[in-house]
Coordinates of C-alpha atoms and ligand atoms in Angstrom, one line a residue:
X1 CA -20.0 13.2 -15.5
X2 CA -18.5 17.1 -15.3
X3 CA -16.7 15.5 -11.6
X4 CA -15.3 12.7 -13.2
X5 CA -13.9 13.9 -16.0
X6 CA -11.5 11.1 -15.9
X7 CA -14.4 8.2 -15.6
X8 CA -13.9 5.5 -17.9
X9 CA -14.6 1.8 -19.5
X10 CA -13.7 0.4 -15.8
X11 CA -15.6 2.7 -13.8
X12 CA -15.8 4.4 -11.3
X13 CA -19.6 2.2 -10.1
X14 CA -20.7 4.7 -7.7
X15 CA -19.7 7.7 -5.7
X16 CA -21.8 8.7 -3.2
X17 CA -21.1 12.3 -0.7
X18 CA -22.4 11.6 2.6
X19 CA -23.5 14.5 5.0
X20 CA -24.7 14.6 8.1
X21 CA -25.2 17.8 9.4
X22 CA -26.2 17.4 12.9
X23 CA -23.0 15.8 13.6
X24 CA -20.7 18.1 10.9
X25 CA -20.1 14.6 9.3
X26 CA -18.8 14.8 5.4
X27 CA -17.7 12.2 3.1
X28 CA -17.1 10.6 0.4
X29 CA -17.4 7.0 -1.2
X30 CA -16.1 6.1 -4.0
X31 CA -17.1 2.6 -5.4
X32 CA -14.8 2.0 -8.5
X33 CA -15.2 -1.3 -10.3
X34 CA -16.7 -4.4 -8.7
X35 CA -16.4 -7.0 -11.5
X36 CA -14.1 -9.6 -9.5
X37 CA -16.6 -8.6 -6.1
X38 CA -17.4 -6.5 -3.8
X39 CA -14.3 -3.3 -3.7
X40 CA -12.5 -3.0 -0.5
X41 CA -10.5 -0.2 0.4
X42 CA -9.4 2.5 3.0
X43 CA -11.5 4.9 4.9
X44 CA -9.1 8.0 5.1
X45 CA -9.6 10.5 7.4
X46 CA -8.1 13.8 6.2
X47 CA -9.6 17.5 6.4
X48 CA -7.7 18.1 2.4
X49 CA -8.7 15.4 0.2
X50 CA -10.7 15.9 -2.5
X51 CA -13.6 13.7 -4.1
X52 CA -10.7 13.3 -7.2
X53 CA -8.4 12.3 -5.2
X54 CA -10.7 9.7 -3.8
X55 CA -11.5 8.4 -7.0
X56 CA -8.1 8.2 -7.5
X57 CA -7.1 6.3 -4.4
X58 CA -10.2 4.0 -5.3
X59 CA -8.8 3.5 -8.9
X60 CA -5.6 2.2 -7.2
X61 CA -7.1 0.1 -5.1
X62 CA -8.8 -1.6 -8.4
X63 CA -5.8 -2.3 -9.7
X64 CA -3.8 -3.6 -7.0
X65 CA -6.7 -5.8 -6.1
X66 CA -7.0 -7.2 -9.3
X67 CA -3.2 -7.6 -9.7
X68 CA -3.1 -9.7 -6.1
X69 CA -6.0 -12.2 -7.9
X70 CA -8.2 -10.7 -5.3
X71 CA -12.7 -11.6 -5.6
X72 CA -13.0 -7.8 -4.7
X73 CA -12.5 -4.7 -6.6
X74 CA -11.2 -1.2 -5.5
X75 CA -12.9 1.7 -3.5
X76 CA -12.2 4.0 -1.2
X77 CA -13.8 7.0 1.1
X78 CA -12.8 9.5 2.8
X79 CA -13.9 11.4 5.8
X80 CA -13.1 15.3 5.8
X81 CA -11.9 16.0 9.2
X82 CA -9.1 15.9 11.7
X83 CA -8.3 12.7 12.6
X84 CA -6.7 14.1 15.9
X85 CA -9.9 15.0 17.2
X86 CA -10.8 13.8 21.0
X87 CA -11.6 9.7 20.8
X88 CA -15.7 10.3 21.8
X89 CA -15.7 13.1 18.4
X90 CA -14.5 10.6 16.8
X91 CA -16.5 8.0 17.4
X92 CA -19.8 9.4 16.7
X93 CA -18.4 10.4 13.3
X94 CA -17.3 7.1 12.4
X95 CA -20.2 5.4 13.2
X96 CA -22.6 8.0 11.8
X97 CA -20.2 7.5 8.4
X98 CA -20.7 4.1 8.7
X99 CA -24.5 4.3 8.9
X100 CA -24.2 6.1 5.8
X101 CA -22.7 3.7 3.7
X102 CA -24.6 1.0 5.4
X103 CA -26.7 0.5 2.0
X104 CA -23.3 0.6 -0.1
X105 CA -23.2 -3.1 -0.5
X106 CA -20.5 -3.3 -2.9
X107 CA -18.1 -1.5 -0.5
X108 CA -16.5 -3.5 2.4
X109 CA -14.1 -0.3 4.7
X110 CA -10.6 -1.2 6.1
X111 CA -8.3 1.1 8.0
X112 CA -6.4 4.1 5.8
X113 CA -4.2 7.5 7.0
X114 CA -6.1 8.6 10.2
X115 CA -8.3 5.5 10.8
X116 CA -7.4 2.1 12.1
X117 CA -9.1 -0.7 13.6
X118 CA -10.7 0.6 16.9
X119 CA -12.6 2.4 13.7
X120 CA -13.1 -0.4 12.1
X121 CA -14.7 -2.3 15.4
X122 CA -17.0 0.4 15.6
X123 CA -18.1 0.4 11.5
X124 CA -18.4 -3.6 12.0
X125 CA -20.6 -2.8 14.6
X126 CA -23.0 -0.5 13.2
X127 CA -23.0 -2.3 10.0
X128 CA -21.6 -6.1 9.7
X129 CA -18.8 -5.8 7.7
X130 CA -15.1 -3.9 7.8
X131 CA -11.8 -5.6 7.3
X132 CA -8.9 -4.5 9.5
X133 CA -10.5 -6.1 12.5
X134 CA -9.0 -6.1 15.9
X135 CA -7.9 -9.6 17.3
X136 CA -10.9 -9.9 19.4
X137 CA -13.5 -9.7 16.6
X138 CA -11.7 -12.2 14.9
X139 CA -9.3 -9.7 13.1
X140 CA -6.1 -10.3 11.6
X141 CA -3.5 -7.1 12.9
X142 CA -1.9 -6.8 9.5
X143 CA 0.4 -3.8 10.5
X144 CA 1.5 -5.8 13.8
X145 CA 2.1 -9.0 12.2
X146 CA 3.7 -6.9 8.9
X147 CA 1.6 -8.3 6.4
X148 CA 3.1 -5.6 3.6
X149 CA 6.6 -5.8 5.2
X150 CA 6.8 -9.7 4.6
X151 CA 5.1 -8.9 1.3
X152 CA 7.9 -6.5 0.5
X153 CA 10.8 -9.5 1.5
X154 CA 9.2 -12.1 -1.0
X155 CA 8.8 -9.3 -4.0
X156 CA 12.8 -8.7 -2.8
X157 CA 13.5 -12.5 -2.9
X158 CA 12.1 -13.3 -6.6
X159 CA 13.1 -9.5 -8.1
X160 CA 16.6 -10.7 -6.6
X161 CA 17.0 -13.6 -8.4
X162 CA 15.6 -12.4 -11.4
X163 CA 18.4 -9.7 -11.8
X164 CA 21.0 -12.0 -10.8
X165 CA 21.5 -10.6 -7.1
X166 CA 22.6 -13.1 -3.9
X167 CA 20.3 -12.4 -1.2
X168 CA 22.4 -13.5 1.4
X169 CA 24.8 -10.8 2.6
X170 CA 22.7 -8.2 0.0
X171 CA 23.0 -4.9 1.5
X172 CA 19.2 -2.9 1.8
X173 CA 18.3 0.4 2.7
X174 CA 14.9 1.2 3.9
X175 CA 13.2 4.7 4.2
X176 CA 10.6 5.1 6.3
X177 CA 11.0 2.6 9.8
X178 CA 7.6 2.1 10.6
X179 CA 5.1 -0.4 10.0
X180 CA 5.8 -1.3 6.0
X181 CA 9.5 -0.7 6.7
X182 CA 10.3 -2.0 10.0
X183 CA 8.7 -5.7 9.2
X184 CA 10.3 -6.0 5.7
X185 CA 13.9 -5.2 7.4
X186 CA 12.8 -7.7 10.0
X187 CA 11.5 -10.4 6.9
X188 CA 14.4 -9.5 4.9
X189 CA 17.3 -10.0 7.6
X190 CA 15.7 -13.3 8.5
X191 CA 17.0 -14.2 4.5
X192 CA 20.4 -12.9 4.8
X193 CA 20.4 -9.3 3.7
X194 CA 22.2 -6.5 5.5
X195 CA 20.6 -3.4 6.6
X196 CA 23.5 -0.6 5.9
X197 CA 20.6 2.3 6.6
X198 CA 17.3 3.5 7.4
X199 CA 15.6 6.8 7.7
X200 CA 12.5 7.8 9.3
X201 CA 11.2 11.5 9.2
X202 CA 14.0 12.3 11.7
X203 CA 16.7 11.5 10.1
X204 CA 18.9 8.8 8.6
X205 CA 21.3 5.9 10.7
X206 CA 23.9 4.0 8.2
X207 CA 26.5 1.4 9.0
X208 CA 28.2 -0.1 5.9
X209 CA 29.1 -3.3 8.4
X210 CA 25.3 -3.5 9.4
X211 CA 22.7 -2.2 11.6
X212 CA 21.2 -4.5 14.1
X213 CA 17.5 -4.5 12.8
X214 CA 15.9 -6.2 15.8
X215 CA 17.6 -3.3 18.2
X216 CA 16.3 -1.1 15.6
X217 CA 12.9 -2.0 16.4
X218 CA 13.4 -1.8 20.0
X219 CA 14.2 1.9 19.6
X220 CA 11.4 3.0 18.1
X221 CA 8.8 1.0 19.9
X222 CA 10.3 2.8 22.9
X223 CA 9.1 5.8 21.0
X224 CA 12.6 6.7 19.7
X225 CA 13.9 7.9 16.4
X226 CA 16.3 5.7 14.2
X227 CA 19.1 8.3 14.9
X228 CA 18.4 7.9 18.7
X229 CA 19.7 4.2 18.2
X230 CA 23.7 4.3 20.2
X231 CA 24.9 3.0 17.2
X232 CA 25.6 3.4 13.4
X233 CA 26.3 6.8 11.5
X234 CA 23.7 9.7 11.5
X235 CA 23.0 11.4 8.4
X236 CA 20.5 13.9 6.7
X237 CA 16.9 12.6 6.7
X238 CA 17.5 11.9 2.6
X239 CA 20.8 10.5 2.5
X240 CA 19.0 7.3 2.8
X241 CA 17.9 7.7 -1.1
X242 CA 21.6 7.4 -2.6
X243 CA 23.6 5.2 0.4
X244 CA 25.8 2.5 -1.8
X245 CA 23.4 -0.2 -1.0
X246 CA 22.3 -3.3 -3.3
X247 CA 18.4 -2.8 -2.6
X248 CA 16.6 0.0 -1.7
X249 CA 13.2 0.1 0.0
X250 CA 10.8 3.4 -0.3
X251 CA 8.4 2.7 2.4
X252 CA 7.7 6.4 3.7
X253 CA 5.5 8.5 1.4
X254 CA 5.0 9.2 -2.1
X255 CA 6.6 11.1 -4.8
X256 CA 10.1 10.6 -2.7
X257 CA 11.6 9.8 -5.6
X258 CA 12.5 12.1 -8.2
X259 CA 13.7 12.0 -11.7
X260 CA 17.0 14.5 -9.8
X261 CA 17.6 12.0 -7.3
X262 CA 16.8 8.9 -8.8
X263 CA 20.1 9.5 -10.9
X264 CA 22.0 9.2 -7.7
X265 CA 20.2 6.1 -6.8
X266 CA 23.0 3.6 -5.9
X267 CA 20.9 0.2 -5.1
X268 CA 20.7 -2.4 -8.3
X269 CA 16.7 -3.1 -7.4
X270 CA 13.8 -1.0 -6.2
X271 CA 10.8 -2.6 -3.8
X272 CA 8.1 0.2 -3.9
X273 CA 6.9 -0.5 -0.1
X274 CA 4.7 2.9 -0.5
X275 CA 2.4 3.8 -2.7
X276 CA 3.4 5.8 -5.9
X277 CA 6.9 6.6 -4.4
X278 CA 8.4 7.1 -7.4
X279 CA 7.1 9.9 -10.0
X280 CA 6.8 8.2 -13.8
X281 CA 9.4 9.8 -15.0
X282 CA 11.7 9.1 -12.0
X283 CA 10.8 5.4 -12.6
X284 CA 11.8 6.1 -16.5
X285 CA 15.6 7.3 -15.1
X286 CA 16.0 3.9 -13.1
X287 CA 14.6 1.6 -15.9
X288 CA 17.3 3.7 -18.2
X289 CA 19.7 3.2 -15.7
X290 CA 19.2 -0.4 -15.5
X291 CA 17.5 -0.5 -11.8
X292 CA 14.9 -2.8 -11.4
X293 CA 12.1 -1.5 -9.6
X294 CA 9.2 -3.5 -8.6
X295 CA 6.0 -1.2 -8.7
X296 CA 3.9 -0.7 -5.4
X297 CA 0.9 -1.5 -6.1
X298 CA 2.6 -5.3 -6.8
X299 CA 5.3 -5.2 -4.1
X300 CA 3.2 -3.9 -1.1
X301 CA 0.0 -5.6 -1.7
X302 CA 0.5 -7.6 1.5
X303 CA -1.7 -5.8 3.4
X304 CA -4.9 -6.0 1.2
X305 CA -3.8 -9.9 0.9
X306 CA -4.5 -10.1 4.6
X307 CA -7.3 -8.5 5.0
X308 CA -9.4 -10.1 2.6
X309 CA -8.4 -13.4 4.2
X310 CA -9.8 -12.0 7.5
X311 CA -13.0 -11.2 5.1
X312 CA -13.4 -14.9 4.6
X313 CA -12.7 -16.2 7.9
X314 CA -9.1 -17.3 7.0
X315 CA -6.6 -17.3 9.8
X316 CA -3.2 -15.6 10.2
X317 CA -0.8 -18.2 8.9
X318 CA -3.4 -18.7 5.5
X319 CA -2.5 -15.2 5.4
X320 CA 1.2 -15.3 5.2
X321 CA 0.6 -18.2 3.1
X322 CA -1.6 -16.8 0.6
X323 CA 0.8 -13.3 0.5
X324 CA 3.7 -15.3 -0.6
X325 CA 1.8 -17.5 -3.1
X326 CA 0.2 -13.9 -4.5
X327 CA 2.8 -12.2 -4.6
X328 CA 5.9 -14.4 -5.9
X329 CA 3.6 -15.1 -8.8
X330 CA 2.9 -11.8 -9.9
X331 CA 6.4 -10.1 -9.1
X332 CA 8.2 -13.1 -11.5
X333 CA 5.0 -12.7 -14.5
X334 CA 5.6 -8.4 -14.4
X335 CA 9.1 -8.9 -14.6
X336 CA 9.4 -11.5 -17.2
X337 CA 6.7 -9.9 -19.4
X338 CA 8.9 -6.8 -18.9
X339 CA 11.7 -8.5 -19.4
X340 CA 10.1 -10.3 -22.5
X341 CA 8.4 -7.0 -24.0
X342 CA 11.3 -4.6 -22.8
X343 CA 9.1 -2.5 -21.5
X344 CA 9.6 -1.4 -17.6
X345 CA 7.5 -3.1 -14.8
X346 CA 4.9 -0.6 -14.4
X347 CA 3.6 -0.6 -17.8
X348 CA 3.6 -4.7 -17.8
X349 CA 2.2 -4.8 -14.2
X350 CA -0.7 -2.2 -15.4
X351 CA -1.4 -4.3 -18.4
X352 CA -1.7 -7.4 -16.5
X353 CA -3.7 -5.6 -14.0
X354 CA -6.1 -4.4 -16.8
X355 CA -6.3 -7.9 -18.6
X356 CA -7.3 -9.3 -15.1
X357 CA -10.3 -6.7 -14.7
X358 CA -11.8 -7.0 -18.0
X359 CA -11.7 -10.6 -17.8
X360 CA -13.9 -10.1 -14.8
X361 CA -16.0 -7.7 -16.5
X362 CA -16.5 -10.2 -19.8
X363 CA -18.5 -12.5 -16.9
X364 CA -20.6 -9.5 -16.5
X365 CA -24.2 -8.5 -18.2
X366 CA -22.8 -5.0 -18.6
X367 CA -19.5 -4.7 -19.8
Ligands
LIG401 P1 3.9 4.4 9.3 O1 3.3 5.7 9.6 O2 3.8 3.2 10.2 O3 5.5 4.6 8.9 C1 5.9 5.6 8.1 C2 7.4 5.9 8.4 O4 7.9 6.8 7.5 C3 7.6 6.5 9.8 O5 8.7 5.9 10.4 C4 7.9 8.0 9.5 O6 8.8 8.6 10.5 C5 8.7 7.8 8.2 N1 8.8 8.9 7.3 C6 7.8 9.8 7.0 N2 8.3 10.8 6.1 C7 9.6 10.4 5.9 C8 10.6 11.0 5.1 N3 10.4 12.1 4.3 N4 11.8 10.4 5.1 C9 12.0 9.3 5.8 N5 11.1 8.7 6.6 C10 9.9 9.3 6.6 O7 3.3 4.0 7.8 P2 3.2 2.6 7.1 O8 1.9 2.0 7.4 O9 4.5 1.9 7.3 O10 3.1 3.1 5.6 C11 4.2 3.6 4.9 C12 3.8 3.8 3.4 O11 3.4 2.6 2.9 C13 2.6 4.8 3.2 O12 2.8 5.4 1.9 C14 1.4 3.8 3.1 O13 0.4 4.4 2.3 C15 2.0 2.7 2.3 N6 1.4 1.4 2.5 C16 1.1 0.9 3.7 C17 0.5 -0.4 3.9 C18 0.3 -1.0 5.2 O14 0.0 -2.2 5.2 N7 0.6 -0.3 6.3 C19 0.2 -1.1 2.7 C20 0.4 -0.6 1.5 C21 1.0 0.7 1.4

């Protein structure tokens, strides 16, 4: 237990390092609980991530699964190495990792930083299961379709109307235009709301009268940068964080939010599109301040949503279906129970999440 320091009543299962030194293959699984089912989570590829941080990414996944009313619990794994390496390198590596955890039952791999699902193809193919799937293997393309994105727009729709906001003509800015960021602009503009900014790592673009989200897109699937659009104002990368703006959307990377700049924050509600954007005690200053903020392991459980639809054979549109039914549920219980207990949304969305995984782990012999 002298690694996990941090292990506790839910877990984690199993953590397994993998080597295999022929090939300079290294990993790491970590299997974290598996009360509700079988975990599902991210294979990362990274050269810097430790077996902690693992666990940690696998604890997450726990809890977001069991928050979405998922049959899986959370895992993750890691692969140390450069994801930029030449395709054929690459290859071998993932399929000699996937060989590896071919005897991990309880762990089902999905795409993550530095993986995606050519990977996945290539793990269902050495061992039968993976989530993330291209189309052709009966895969559901979650980032193409924005399965997180449209997530985001209904956790926006219910957080809305629980703090009193009109959707229509609500003005949103969205940091980080890619796939989490891009979709929920696209989801969200469908509903009425006005894009007045958005950043990606070049820079910020901000129009007060509205951005044109749809030419947006265009721009960058051209290969562009937000501030390469021909219209709209350009600003500094983080002006983004603290444009007068009703909603704001951090859907870049996390700790972008600050307990500093989360005093400037201008928006009246927060959707976490990324995961832990906010430090705790930058979420504390905005639940002062009176800012709702809908926590990200809630908000952008889209993705997971989808892919354990494609794990049971469900189709694309029982995806969307099954996001919005998942999500508007849990977004109105965290904030009513926060609301009820005046405590902020994290701590009511964690104890939910915890009340869901012991309930799985009373139906358990060990518990
Ligand atoms: P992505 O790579 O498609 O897009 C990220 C965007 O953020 C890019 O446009 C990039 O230029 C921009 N960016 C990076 N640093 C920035 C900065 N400092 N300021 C402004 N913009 C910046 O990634 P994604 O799939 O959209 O994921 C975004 C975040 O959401 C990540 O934290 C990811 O872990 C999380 N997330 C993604 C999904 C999913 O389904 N893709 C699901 C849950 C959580």
């Amino acid at each position: 237990m002298s690694e996990f320091p941090f292990a506790d009543e839910f877990g984690p299962a199993r953590v397994e390092h993998l080597y295999e030194p022929s090939i300079g293959l290294q990993a790491v699984v970590v299997v974290d609980n598996v009360a509700a089912g079988p975990s599902i989570g991210g294979v990362r590829m990274a050269p810097d991530v430790s077996a902690r941080e693992c666990f940690r990414l696998a604890r997450a996944m726990t809890w977001k699964n069991a928050a979405a009313g998922l049959a899986h619990g959370g895992g993750k794994s890691v692969i140390f190495a450069d994801p930029g390496m030449p395709i054929a390198d690459k290859e071998r590596l993932v399929r000699a990792f996937a060989a590896l955890v071919h005897d991990v039952h309880d762990y089902i791999p999905g795409p993550d930083m530095g993986t995606d699902e050519t990977c996945m193809a290539w793990v269902r193919d050495e061992i039968g299961r993976a989530v993330g799937l291209p189309r052709a293997l009966g895969g559901i393309p979650l980032d193409e379709i924005g399965a997180t994105g449209f997530g985001l727009a209904i956790a926006v729709d219910v957080a809305a109307a629980h703090c009193g906001l009109e959707l229509n003509g609500a003005r949103i800015a969205v940091q980080g235009f890619g796939a989490v960021g891009k979709h929920a602009a696209r989801f969200l503009a469908e509903r009425g709301t006005v894009l007045v900014a958005a950043a990606d790592i070049a820079g910020t673009i901000a129009d007060p009268n509205g951005l044109d989200v749809a030419a947006l897109i265009a721009v960058k699937a051209g290969g562009g940068r937000v501030v390469d659009a021909p219209f709209g104002e350009k600003l500094a990368r983080e002006a983004v964080l603290d444009v007068d703006c009703d909603i704001l959307i951090p859907a870049a990377r996390p700790d972008i939010l600050t307990v500093d700049n989360a005093k400037h924050v201008r928006a009246r509600l927060v959707a976490q599109g990324a995961n832990i954007p906010a430090s705790v005690d930058a979420e504390h200053v905005l639940y002062e301040r009176g800012i709702l903020s809908v926590p990200d392991f809630i908000a952008n459980a889209g993705g997971v949503i989808c892919a354990a639809v494609e794990y049971h054979g469900g189709s694309e549109a029982a995806a969307f279906a099954e996001i919005e039914d998942k999500i508007s549920r849990n977004v109105a219980t965290v904030l009513e129970r926060s609301r009820d207990l005046a405590v902020p949304p994290r701590s009511a969305a964690q104890a939910m999440a915890e009340e869901r995984v012991r309930a799985a782990m009373g139906y358990r012999r060990w518990r």
